[in-house]
Coordinates of C-alpha atoms in Angstrom, one line a residue:
Chain A
D1 CA 150.0 -88.8 106.8
A2 CA 151.6 -92.1 105.5
G3 CA 150.4 -94.3 108.3
I4 CA 151.9 -97.7 108.1
T5 CA 153.8 -98.9 105.0
Q6 CA 155.4 -102.2 104.0
S7 CA 158.1 -102.9 101.5
P8 CA 158.4 -104.6 99.2
R9 CA 154.8 -105.3 98.2
Y10 CA 155.8 -108.4 96.2
K11 CA 158.9 -110.6 96.5
I12 CA 160.0 -113.8 94.9
T13 CA 163.0 -115.5 96.5
E14 CA 164.6 -118.9 96.4
T15 CA 164.8 -121.5 99.1
G16 CA 167.7 -120.9 101.5
R17 CA 168.0 -117.2 100.8
Q18 CA 167.7 -114.5 103.4
V19 CA 165.0 -112.0 102.9
T20 CA 163.9 -109.0 104.9
L21 CA 160.5 -107.5 104.9
M22 CA 160.3 -103.9 106.0
C23 CA 157.6 -102.1 108.1
H24 CA 157.4 -98.4 108.9
Q25 CA 154.8 -96.5 110.8
T26 CA 154.5 -92.7 111.2
W27 CA 152.3 -92.6 114.3
S28 CA 154.9 -93.4 117.0
H29 CA 152.8 -96.3 118.1
S30 CA 154.4 -98.3 120.9
Y31 CA 153.2 -101.8 119.7
M32 CA 154.0 -103.4 116.4
F33 CA 153.1 -106.8 115.1
W34 CA 153.9 -109.2 112.3
Y35 CA 151.3 -111.6 111.0
R36 CA 151.2 -114.1 108.2
Q37 CA 148.0 -114.8 106.4
D38 CA 147.4 -118.3 104.9
L39 CA 144.1 -119.7 103.5
G40 CA 142.2 -121.5 106.2
H41 CA 144.4 -120.1 109.0
G42 CA 143.4 -116.5 109.2
L43 CA 146.1 -114.3 110.5
R44 CA 148.7 -115.8 112.8
L45 CA 151.0 -113.7 114.9
I46 CA 154.7 -114.2 114.2
Y47 CA 156.4 -111.7 116.5
Y48 CA 155.4 -108.5 118.3
S49 CA 157.1 -105.6 120.0
A50 CA 155.9 -103.5 122.9
A51 CA 158.6 -100.8 122.4
A52 CA 162.0 -100.2 120.8
D53 CA 164.3 -103.0 121.8
I54 CA 161.5 -105.1 123.3
T55 CA 160.3 -108.0 121.1
D56 CA 158.7 -111.4 121.8
K57 CA 157.5 -114.5 120.0
G58 CA 153.9 -115.0 118.8
E59 CA 152.2 -118.2 117.7
V60 CA 154.5 -119.1 114.7
P61 CA 158.0 -117.6 115.3
D62 CA 160.2 -120.4 113.9
G63 CA 162.4 -119.4 111.0
Y64 CA 161.9 -115.7 111.6
V65 CA 163.9 -113.0 113.3
V66 CA 162.9 -109.4 114.2
S67 CA 164.5 -106.3 115.5
R68 CA 163.3 -102.9 116.6
S69 CA 166.0 -100.4 117.1
K70 CA 163.7 -97.5 116.3
T71 CA 160.1 -97.1 117.3
E72 CA 158.9 -96.5 113.8
N73 CA 160.6 -99.5 112.1
F74 CA 160.0 -103.2 112.7
P75 CA 161.8 -105.4 110.0
L76 CA 161.1 -109.1 109.7
T77 CA 163.9 -111.4 108.4
L78 CA 163.6 -114.9 107.1
E79 CA 167.1 -116.2 107.7
S80 CA 166.9 -119.1 105.3
A81 CA 163.6 -119.0 103.4
T82 CA 161.6 -122.2 103.0
R83 CA 158.6 -122.9 100.7
S84 CA 156.3 -123.2 103.8
Q85 CA 157.0 -119.5 104.3
T86 CA 155.3 -118.6 101.1
S87 CA 152.5 -116.3 102.4
V88 CA 151.1 -112.8 102.7
Y89 CA 152.8 -110.9 105.5
F90 CA 151.1 -108.1 107.4
C91 CA 152.6 -105.6 109.7
A92 CA 150.4 -103.8 112.2
S93 CA 150.7 -101.2 115.0
S94 CA 148.7 -100.0 117.9
D95 CA 149.0 -97.4 120.6
R96 CA 149.9 -98.2 124.2
V97 CA 146.8 -96.6 125.7
G98 CA 143.2 -96.3 124.8
S99 CA 141.8 -98.4 122.0
Y100 CA 143.3 -101.8 121.3
E101 CA 142.8 -101.2 117.6
Q102 CA 145.5 -102.5 115.4
Y103 CA 146.2 -100.7 112.1
F104 CA 147.4 -102.9 109.4
G105 CA 149.8 -102.2 106.5
P106 CA 149.0 -103.2 102.9
G107 CA 150.9 -106.5 103.1
T108 CA 153.8 -108.2 101.4
R109 CA 153.2 -111.2 99.2
L110 CA 156.2 -113.5 99.5
T111 CA 156.8 -116.5 97.2
V112 CA 159.6 -118.9 98.0
T113 CA 160.5 -121.1 95.0
Chain B
Q1 CA 145.2 -125.1 119.0
Q2 CA 143.1 -122.3 117.6
Q3 CA 142.1 -119.8 120.3
V4 CA 139.2 -118.4 118.3
K5 CA 137.0 -120.5 116.1
Q6 CA 135.0 -118.9 113.3
S7 CA 132.2 -120.1 111.1
P8 CA 131.1 -120.4 108.4
Q9 CA 134.1 -120.4 106.1
S10 CA 132.1 -118.8 103.3
L11 CA 128.7 -117.2 103.0
I12 CA 126.5 -116.1 100.1
V13 CA 123.5 -113.9 100.6
Q14 CA 121.3 -111.8 98.4
K15 CA 121.3 -108.0 98.6
G16 CA 119.3 -106.9 101.6
G17 CA 119.9 -110.1 103.5
I18 CA 121.4 -110.4 107.0
P19 CA 124.5 -112.5 107.0
I20 CA 125.6 -113.7 110.4
I21 CA 129.2 -114.8 111.2
N22 CA 129.9 -116.6 114.5
C23 CA 133.0 -116.9 116.6
A24 CA 133.7 -118.9 119.8
Y25 CA 136.6 -118.7 122.3
E26 CA 137.8 -120.5 125.4
N27 CA 140.2 -118.1 127.1
T28 CA 138.2 -116.1 129.7
A29 CA 141.1 -113.6 130.0
F30 CA 140.1 -112.1 126.6
D31 CA 138.7 -108.6 127.1
Y32 CA 138.5 -107.2 123.6
F33 CA 136.7 -108.7 120.6
P34 CA 137.1 -106.9 117.3
W35 CA 135.8 -107.7 113.8
Y36 CA 138.0 -106.8 110.9
Q37 CA 137.0 -106.4 107.2
Q38 CA 139.5 -107.2 104.5
F39 CA 139.1 -106.5 100.8
P40 CA 141.3 -108.3 98.2
G41 CA 144.8 -107.0 98.1
K42 CA 144.3 -104.8 101.2
G43 CA 145.2 -105.1 104.8
P44 CA 142.4 -105.8 107.3
A45 CA 140.7 -102.8 108.8
L46 CA 138.7 -102.5 112.0
L47 CA 135.0 -102.7 111.5
I48 CA 133.5 -102.8 115.0
A49 CA 134.7 -104.0 118.4
I50 CA 133.1 -104.9 121.8
R51 CA 134.2 -105.5 125.4
P52 CA 132.7 -108.4 127.4
D53 CA 130.7 -106.1 129.7
V54 CA 128.3 -105.3 126.8
S55 CA 126.0 -107.7 125.2
E56 CA 125.4 -105.9 122.0
K57 CA 127.0 -103.0 120.0
K58 CA 125.7 -101.4 116.8
E59 CA 127.6 -99.2 114.4
G60 CA 125.5 -98.4 111.3
R61 CA 124.5 -101.6 109.7
F62 CA 126.9 -103.7 111.7
T63 CA 126.0 -105.3 115.0
I64 CA 128.1 -107.4 117.4
S65 CA 126.1 -109.8 119.7
F66 CA 128.1 -111.0 122.7
N67 CA 127.3 -114.0 124.9
K68 CA 129.8 -114.0 127.7
S69 CA 128.5 -117.2 129.4
A70 CA 128.6 -119.2 126.1
K71 CA 131.9 -117.6 125.2
Q72 CA 130.5 -116.7 121.7
F73 CA 130.1 -113.6 119.7
S74 CA 128.7 -112.9 116.3
L75 CA 128.6 -110.2 113.6
H76 CA 125.3 -109.3 111.9
I77 CA 125.2 -107.2 108.8
M78 CA 121.8 -105.5 108.3
D79 CA 120.6 -104.7 104.7
S80 CA 123.7 -106.2 103.2
Q81 CA 125.1 -104.6 100.0
P82 CA 127.4 -105.9 97.2
G83 CA 130.0 -103.5 98.6
D84 CA 130.0 -105.6 101.8
S85 CA 131.5 -108.5 99.9
A86 CA 134.8 -109.1 101.6
T87 CA 136.5 -111.4 104.1
Y88 CA 135.6 -110.9 107.7
F89 CA 137.8 -111.9 110.7
C90 CA 136.9 -112.0 114.3
A91 CA 139.6 -111.7 116.9
A92 CA 140.2 -111.6 120.6
S93 CA 142.9 -110.2 122.8
H94 CA 143.9 -109.6 126.4
P95 CA 146.4 -107.5 128.2
P96 CA 149.2 -106.7 128.7
F97 CA 150.4 -106.7 125.1
N98 CA 147.1 -106.7 123.2
K99 CA 148.1 -109.7 121.1
F100 CA 145.3 -110.6 118.7
Y101 CA 144.2 -114.1 118.1
F102 CA 142.3 -114.2 114.8
G103 CA 139.6 -116.6 113.6
S104 CA 140.1 -118.3 110.2
G105 CA 138.0 -115.8 108.3
T106 CA 134.6 -115.8 106.5
K107 CA 134.4 -114.9 102.8
L108 CA 131.1 -113.1 102.3
N109 CA 129.6 -112.6 98.8
V110 CA 126.6 -110.4 98.6
K111 CA 124.8 -110.9 95.3
P112 CA 123.0 -108.0 93.6

């Protein structure tokens, strides 16, 4: 049972480049989320998805794009990376019914130089 | 504007002590209040959660106290152990999409 995985785990990119962070979950959860974690800010929601082909903005969506063509995948793309997007990115998923619990992936540490 | 405010930012206690972490919120539509524990290099993991119709919930050594009228909730760790050293996040959410609003985190260090 793989659960929720993220790739790559570490990424260094240059300012202006496009980079895509991948998230895959094996539970068929309806909801998926992308957060960024920065010191002093906790986790802030970037985008979320309630189902395949349904996405919406969170607290800090600027500079990011998401898609969800399949229930199990939720990639996050930085179209033109900036240094302010250096962060640790977490993907999470939760089921539609029952507990609100969100299950988090191991994170991707992204450095933009 | 931060929806959930968490304090303190860091906390040091001796083994066996009872660290207390506090959170406050404004949005009365919130109906689920979880606490997440995060170890270095790992993703956050659910520790314990409470709904606003309950004033206290215990799971093992972890207790949430909830004060609906004050819009505050707190995490107490009884008989703390060095293995409890981690960063703790409170959060709040409301339907329909269960979006979480996280506090800024508390780094706990339990000294042997």
